[in-house]
Coordinates of C-alpha atoms and ligand atoms in Angstrom, one line a residue:
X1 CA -15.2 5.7 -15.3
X2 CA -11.4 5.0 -15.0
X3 CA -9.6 2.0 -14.2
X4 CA -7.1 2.4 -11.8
X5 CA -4.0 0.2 -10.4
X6 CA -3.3 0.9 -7.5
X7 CA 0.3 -0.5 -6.2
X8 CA 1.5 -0.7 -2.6
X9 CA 3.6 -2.5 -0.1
X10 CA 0.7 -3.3 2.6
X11 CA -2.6 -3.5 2.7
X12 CA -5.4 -4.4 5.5
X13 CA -6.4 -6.8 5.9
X14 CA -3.8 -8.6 4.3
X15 CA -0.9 -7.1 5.9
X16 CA -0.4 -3.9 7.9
X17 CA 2.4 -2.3 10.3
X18 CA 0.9 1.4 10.0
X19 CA -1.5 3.9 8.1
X20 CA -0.5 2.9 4.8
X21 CA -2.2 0.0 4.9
X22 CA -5.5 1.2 6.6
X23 CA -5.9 3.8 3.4
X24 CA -5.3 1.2 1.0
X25 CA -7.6 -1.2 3.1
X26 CA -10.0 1.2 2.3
X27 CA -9.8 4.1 -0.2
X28 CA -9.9 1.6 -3.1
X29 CA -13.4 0.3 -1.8
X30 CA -14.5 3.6 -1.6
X31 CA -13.6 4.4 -5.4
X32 CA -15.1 1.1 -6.6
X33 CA -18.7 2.9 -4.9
X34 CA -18.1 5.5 -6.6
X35 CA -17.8 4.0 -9.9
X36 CA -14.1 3.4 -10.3
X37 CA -12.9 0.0 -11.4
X38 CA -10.3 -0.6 -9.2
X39 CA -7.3 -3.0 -8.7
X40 CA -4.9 -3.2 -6.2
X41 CA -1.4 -4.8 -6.1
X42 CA 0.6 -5.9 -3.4
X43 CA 3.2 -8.4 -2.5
X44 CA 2.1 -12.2 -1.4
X45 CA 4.1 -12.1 1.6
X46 CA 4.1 -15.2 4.1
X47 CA 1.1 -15.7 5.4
X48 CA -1.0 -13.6 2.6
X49 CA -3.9 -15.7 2.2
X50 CA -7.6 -16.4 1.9
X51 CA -10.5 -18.4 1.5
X52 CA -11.4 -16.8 -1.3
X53 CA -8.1 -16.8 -3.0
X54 CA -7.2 -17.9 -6.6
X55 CA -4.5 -18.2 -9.0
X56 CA -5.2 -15.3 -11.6
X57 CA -2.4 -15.7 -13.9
X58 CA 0.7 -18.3 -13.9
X59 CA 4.2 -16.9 -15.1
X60 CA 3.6 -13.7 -15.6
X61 CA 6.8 -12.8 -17.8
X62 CA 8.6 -9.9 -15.5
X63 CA 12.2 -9.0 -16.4
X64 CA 14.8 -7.7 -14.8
X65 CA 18.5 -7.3 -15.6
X66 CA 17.8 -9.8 -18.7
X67 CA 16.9 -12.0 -16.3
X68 CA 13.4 -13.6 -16.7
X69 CA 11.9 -14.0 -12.9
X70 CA 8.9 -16.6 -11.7
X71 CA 5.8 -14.7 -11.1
X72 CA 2.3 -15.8 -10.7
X73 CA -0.2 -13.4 -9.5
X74 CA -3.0 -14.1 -7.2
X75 CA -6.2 -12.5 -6.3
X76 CA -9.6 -12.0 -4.3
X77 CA -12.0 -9.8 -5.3
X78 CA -13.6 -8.1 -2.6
X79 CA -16.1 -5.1 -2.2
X80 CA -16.2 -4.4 -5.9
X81 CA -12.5 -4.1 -5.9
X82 CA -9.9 -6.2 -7.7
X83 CA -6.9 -7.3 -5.4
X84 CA -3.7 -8.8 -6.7
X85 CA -1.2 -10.5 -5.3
X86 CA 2.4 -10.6 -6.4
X87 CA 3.5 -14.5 -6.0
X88 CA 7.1 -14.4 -5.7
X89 CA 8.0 -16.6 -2.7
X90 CA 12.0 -15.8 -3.4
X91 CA 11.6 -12.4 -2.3
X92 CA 7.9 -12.2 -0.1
X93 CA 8.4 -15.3 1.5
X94 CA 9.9 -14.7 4.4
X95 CA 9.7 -13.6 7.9
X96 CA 9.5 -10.1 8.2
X97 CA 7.8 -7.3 5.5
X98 CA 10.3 -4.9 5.2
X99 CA 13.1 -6.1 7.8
X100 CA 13.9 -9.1 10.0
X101 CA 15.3 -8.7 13.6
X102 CA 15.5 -4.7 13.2
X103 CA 17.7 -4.8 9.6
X104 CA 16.1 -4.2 6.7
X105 CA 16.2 -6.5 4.1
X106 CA 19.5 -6.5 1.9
X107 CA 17.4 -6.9 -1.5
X108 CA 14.4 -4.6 -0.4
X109 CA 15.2 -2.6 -3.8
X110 CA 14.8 -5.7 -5.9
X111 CA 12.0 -6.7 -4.1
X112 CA 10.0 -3.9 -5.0
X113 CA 11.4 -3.5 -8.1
X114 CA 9.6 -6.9 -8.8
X115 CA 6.2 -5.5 -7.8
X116 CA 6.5 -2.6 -9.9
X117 CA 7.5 -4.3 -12.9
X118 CA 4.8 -6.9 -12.2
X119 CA 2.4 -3.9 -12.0
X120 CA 3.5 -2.9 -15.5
X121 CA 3.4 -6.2 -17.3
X122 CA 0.0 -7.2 -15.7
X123 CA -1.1 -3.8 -17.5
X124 CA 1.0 -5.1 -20.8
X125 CA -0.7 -9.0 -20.6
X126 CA -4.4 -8.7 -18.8
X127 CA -5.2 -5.3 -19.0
X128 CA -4.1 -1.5 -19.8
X129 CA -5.5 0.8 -16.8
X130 CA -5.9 4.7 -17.5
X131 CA -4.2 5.2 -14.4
X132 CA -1.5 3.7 -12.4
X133 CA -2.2 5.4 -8.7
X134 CA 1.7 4.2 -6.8
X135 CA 1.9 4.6 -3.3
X136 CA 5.5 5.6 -1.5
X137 CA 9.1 4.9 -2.3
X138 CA 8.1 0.9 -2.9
X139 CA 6.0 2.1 -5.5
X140 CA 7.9 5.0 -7.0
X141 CA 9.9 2.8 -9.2
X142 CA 7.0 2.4 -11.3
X143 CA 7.3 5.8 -13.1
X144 CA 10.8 5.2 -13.1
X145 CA 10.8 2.3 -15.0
X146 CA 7.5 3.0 -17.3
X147 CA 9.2 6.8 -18.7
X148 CA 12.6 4.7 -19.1
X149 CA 12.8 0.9 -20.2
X150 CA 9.2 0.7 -21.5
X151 CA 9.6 4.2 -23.7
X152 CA 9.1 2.3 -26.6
X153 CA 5.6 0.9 -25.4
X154 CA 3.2 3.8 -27.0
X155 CA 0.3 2.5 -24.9
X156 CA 1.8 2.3 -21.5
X157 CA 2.9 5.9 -22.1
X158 CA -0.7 7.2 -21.9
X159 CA -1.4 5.8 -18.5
X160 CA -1.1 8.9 -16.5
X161 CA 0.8 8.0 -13.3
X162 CA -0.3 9.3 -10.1
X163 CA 2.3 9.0 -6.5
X164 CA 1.2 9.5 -3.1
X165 CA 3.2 10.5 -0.2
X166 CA 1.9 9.0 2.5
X167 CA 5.5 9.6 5.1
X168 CA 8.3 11.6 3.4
X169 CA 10.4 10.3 6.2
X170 CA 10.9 6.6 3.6
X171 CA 12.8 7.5 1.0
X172 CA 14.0 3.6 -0.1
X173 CA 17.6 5.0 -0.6
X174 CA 20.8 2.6 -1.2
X175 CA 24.1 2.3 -2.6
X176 CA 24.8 3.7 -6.0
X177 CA 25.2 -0.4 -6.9
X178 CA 21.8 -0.1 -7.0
X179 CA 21.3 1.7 -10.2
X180 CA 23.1 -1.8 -12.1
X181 CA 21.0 -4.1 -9.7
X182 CA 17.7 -2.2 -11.2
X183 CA 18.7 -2.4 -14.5
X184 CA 18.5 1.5 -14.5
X185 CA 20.1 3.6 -17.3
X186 CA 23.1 5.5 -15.3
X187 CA 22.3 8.5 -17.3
X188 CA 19.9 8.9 -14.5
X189 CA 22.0 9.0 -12.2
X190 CA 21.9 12.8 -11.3
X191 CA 20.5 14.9 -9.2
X192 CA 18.0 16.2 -11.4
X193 CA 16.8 12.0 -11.5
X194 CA 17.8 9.3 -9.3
X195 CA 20.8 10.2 -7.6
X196 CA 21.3 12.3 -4.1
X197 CA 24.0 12.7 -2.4
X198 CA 25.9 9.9 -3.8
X199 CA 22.8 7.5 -3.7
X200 CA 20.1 5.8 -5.4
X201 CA 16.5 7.6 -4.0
X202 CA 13.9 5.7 -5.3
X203 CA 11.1 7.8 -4.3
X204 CA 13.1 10.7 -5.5
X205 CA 12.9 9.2 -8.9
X206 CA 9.0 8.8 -8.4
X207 CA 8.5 12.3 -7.6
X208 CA 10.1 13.4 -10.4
X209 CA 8.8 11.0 -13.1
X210 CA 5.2 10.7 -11.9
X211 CA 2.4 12.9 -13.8
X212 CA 0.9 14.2 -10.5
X213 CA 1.6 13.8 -6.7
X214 CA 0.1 13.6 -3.8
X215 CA 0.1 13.7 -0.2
X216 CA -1.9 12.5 3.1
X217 CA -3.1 16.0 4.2
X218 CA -3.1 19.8 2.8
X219 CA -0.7 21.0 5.8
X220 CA 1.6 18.2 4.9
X221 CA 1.8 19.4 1.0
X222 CA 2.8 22.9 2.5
X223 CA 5.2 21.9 4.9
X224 CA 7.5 19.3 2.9
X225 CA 8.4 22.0 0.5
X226 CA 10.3 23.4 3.8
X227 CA 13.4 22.4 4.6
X228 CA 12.4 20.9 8.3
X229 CA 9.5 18.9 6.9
X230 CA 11.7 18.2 3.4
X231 CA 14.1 15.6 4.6
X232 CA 16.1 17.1 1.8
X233 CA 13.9 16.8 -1.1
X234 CA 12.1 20.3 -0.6
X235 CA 13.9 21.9 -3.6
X236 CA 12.7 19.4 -5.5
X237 CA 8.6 19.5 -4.1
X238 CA 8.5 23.4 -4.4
X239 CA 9.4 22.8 -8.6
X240 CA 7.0 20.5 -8.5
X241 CA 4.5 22.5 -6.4
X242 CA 1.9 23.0 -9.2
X243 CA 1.1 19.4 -9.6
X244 CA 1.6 18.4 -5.9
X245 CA -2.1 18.2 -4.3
X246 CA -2.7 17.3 -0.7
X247 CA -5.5 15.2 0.1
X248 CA -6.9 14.4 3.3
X249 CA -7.2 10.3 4.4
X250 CA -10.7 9.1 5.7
X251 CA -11.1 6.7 8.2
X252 CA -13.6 3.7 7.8
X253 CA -16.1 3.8 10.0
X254 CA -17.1 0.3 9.6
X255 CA -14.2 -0.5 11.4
X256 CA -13.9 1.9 13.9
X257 CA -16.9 2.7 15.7
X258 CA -17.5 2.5 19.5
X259 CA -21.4 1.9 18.5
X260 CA -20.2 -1.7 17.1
X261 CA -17.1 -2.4 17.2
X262 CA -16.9 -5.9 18.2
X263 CA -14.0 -5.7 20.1
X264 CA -15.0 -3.5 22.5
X265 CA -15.8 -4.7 26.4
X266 CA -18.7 -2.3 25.7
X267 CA -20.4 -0.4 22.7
X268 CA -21.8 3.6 23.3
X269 CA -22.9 6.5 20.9
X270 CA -22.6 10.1 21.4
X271 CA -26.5 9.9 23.1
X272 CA -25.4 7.3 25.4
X273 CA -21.7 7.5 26.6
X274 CA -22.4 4.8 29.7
X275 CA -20.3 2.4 27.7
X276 CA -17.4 4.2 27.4
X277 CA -16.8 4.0 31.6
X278 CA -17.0 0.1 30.9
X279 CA -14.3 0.0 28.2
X280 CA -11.9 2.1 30.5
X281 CA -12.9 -0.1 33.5
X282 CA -11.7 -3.1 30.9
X283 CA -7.7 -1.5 30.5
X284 CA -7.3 -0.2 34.4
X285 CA -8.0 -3.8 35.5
X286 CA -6.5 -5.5 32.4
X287 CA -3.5 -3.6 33.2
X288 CA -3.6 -3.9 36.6
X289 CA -3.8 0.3 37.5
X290 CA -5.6 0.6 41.1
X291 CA -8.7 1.2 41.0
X292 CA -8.3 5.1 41.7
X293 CA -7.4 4.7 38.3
X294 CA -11.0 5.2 37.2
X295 CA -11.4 8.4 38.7
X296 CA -8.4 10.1 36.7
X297 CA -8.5 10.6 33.6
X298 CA -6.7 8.1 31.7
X299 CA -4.0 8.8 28.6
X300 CA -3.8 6.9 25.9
X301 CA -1.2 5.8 22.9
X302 CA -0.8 3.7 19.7
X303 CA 1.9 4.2 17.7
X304 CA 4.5 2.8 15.9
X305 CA 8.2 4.0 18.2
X306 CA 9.5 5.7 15.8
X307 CA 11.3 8.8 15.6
X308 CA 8.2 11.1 13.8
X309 CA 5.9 9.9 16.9
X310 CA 7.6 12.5 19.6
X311 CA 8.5 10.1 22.3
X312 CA 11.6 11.7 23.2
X313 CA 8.8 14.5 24.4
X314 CA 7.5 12.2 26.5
X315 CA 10.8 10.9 27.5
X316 CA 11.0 14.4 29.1
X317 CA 8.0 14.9 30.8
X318 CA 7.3 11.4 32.3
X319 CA 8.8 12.3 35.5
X320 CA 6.5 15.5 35.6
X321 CA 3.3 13.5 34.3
X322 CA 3.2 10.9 37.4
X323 CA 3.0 14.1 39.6
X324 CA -0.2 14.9 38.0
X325 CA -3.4 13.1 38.4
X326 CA -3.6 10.6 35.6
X327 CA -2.6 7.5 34.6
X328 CA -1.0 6.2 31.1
X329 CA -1.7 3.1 28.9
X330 CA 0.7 2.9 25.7
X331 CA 0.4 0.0 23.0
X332 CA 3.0 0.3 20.7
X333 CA 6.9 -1.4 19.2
X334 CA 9.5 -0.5 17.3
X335 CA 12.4 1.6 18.5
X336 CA 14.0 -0.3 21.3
X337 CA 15.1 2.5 23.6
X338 CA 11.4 3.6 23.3
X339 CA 10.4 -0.1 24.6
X340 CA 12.5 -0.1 27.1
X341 CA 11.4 3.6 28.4
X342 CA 8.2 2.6 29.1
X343 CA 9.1 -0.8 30.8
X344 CA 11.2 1.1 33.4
X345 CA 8.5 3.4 33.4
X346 CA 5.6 1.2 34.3
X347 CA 8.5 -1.0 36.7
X348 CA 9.0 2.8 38.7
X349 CA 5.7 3.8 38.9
X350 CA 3.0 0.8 38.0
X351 CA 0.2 2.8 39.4
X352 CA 1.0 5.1 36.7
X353 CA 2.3 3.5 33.7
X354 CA 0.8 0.2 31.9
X355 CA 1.8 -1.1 28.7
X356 CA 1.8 -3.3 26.0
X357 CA 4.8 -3.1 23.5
X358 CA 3.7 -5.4 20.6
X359 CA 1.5 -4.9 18.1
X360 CA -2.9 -5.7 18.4
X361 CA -5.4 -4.4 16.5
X362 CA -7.6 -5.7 19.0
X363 CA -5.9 -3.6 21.8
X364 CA -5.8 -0.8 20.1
X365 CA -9.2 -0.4 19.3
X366 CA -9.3 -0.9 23.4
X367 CA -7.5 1.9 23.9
X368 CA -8.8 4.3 20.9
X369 CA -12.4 3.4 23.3
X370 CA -10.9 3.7 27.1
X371 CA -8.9 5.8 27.5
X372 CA -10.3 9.6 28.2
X373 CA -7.3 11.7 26.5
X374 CA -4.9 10.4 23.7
X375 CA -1.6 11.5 23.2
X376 CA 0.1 12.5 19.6
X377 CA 3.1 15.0 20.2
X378 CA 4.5 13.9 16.4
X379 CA 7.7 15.5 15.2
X380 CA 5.6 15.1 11.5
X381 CA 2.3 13.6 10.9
X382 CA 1.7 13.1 7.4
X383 CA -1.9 12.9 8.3
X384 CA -2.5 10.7 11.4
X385 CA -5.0 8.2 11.7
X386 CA -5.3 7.7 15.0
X387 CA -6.3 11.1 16.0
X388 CA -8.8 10.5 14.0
X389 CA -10.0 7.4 15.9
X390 CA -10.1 8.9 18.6
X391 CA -12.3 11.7 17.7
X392 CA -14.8 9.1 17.2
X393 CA -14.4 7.1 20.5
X394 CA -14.8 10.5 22.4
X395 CA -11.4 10.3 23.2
X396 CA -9.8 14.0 22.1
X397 CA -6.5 13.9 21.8
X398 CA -3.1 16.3 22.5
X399 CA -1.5 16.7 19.3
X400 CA 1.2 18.7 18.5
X401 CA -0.1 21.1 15.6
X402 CA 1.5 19.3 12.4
X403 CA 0.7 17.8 9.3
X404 CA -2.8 16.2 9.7
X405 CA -2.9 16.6 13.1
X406 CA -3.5 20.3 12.5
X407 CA -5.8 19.7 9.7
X408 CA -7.9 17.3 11.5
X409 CA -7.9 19.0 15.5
X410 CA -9.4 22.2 16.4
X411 CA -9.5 23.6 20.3
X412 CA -13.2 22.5 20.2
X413 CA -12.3 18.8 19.9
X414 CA -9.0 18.6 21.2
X415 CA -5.8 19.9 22.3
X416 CA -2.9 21.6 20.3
X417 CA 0.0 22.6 21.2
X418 CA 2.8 24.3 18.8
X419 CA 6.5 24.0 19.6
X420 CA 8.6 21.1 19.3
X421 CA 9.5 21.1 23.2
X422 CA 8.4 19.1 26.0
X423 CA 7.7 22.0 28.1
X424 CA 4.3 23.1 25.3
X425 CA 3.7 19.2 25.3
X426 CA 3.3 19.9 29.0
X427 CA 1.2 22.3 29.1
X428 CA -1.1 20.8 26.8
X429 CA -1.4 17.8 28.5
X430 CA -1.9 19.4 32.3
X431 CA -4.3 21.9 30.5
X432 CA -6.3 18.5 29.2
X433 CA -6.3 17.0 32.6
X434 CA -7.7 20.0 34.1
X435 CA -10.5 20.3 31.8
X436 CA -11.5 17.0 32.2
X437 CA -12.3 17.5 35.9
X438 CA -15.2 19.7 34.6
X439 CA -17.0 16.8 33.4
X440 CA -20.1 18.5 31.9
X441 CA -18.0 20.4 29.4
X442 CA -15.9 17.8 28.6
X443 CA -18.3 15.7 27.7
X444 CA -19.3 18.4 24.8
X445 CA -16.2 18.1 23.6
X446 CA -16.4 14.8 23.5
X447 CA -19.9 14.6 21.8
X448 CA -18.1 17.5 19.4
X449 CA -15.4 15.3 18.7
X450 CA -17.8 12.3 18.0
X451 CA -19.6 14.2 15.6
X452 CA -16.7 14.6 12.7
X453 CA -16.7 13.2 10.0
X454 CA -14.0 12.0 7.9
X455 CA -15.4 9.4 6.3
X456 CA -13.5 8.5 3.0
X457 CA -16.2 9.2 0.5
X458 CA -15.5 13.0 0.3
X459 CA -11.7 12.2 -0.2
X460 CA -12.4 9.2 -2.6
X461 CA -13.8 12.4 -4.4
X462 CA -11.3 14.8 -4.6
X463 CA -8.8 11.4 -5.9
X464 CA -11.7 11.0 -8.3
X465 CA -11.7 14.8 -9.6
X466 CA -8.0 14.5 -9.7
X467 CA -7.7 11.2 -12.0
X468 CA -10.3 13.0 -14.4
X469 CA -8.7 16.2 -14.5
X470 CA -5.1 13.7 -15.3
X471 CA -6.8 12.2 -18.1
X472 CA -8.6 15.1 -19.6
X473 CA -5.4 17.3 -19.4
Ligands
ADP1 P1 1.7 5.7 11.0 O1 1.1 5.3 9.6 O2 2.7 6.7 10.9 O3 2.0 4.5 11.8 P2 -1.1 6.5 11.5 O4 -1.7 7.2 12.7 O5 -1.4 7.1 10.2 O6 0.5 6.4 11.8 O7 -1.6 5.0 11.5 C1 -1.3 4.0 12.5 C2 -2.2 2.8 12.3 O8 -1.5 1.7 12.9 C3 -3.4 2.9 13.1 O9 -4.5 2.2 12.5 C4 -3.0 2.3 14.5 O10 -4.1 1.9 15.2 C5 -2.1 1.2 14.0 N1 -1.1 0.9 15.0 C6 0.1 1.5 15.3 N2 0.8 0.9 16.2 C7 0.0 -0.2 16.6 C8 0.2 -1.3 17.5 N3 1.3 -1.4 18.3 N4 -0.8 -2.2 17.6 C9 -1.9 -2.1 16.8 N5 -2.1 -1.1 15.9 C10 -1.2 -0.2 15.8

């Protein structure tokens, strides 16, 4: 069996802001059952901790720039897995992940520079994996540096190096400074390497320097070697089509389950649904809808507000969706002009519109269980995870047909509509409401929906197949 290291900027529990971190909260697990020895590697950011948490190695010796930086890593080991924590507290302690008050951190480069070349001195000093499995641009660096700086290690350069793609749309690109701040040879800076348009692309340099990629979903493989799902780098994808694979994310059950989740007003299984009525009782009162609420069906959203998610869609159509007999409950931050639409939305019409912009797990498992329809009109969906979710919590969802979401969504389980325009988002949605007036066969579609399984063992096995097939080749 192989050994893996797995690096990545989040991971649940320990820290999450979207689907990154739910894989790596659970694919590694998933692996280790299977007979993988897994580790996973992430940055000891503020507030990173545990009971079961101990120092695993003081000063480990990373370099950068000739400059010698203070690292200890930290770890837990946890369902059969290994994970590691990078302790850095010059550039992980602080306030925000990635940004603080909207801005990205300045240093963001270095700091994941830092994790990568941790990554690759742990294997040096505790222990030489077979493969290193990176995840996204913080990650990508690791290729970078183990084909460049470490050439000269003969060992490190049989670790086959696998990159996933979990959002095309994060690219980590900055100033060509960059390329002196990373210590990086400027011979590769060109657009063969490194460089595009005038920048340093770190994930650019991943894709091109890693033994095999992959990506969240087979649709999503397809489409970013087009130039509207490519964000630019689709020349570069379609070269490297014939080591590209796309592989679909589970979903942990474990965690979200309407028959025991514990967060849940009420638990229900596809045999008994009476629960479900509970749960959406829970939000119209929580959020204050009147009580005719509970006799329309009720749309629901999670999401990060960002660009991919399709809210100017709903931007469009709100004023034609309060006409119609529903009523809407959104959890969700990020964007501010999003935030603010649906304050002035719920402030116009509060019978309508309720929401919640922050972030809760504990809300949004809520609203994955109570509301009746869920909305996911993404621009791109790498693969999706809460259309997932709500597959299980016989919620079926309105998806546009993109990415994951049309891998994962079929017309007996939920909604799709095609075009990018709010007019087919529409449609979709008033054709949804409709059908769930005709309660009998909408709750077989529920029950359909319920019945899915995308549990992570089956894609744990097609990483497996792929890490062997790496090492054999
Ligand atoms: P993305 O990774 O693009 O954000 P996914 O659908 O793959 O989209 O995963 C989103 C994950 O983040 C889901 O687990 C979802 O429940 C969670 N999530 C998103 N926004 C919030 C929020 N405001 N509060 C709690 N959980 C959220």
């Amino acid at each position: 069996m192989a050994k893996i290291l797995m690096v990545a900027s989040e991971v649940a529990p320990f820290v999450k802001t979207g689907g990154l971190a739910d894989v790596m909260g659970s694919l590694p697990a998933a692996l280790a059952r299977a007979g993988e020895t897994v580790t996973v590697l992430m940055p000891r950011y503020r507030g990173v901790n545990g009971a079961d948490f101990r120092r695993v190695r003081e000063d480990l010796p990373v370099w950068l720039n000739g400059f010698r930086h203070r690292v200890n890593i930290d770890g837990c080991d946890r369902e059969g897995v290994a994970y590691r924590f990078v302790d850095a507290p010059w550039f992980y302690d602080r306030e925000g992940i990635y940004s603080s008050g909207g801005k990205d951190w300045g240093d963001n480069h270095i700091r994941y520079a830092i994790l990568c070349l941790a990554a690759l001195a742990m294997a040096q000093e505790l222990e030489m994996p077979d493969v290193f499995h990176v995840h996204d641009w913080q990650g990508a660096l690791l290729p970078v540096y183990q084909r460049s700086w470490f050439a000269g290690d003969a060992r490190l350069q049989q670790v086959k190096t696998l990159l996933t793609i979990h959002n095309l749309g994060y690219q980590g690109r900055f100033g060509a400074a960059a390329m002196g701040e990373l210590g990086l040879d400027q011979k590769l800076f060109h657009a063969g390497a490194l460089e595009y348009y005038g920048d340093v692309n770190l994930l650019k340099g991943g894709l091109v320097m890693s033994d095999w990629l992959t990506t969240v979903s087979p649709r999503y493989a397809q489409e970013i070697q087009t130039a509207e799902y490519g964000f630019g780098l689709e020349g570069l994808l379609r070269e490297r089509a014939g080591s590209l694979t796309g592989i679909l994310n589970g979903v942990d059950y474990r965690e979200w389950d309407p028959a025991t989740d514990h967060y849940l007003p009420a638990n229900y299984t596809p045999e008994d649904l009476r629960g479900k009525r509970e749960c959406k009782r829970y939000l119209v009162e929580y959020f204050g809808l009147p009580p005719e609420a509970m006799e329309r069906p009720l749309l629901g959203i999670v999401s990060r507000f960002a660009e991919q998610k399709g809210f100017d869609l709903i931007e469009q159509i709100a004023g034609a969706l309060a006409d119609e007999p529903m009523s809407l409950v959104v959890l969700g931050s990020g964007n501010p002009h999003w935030e603010q639409m649906f304050r002035n939305l719920t402030n116009w019409r509060p019978d309508k519109f309720a929401n919640w912009i922050g972030f809760s797990n504990e809300m949004a498992h809520r609203i994955e269980a109570g509301a009746d329809i869920f909305l996911m009109p993404s621009r791109y969906e790498p693969c999706g995870l809460n259309q997932i979710y709500s597959l299980k919590y016989g919620t079926p969802p309105v998806v546009r047909a993109t990415g994951g979401l049309d891998d994962t969504i079929d017309g007996e389980t939920g909604f799709k509509f095609w075009e990018y325009h709010p007019e087919a988002l529409l449609q979709g949605v008033r054709y949804a409401i409709e059908r769930w007036y005709d309660r009998d066969s909408w709750q077989g579609r529920m029950r359909r929906g319920m019945a899915k399984d995308f549990s992570w063992d089956r894609s744990a096995g097609d990483y497996q197949r792929l890490y062997r097939q790496l090492l054999e080749g």
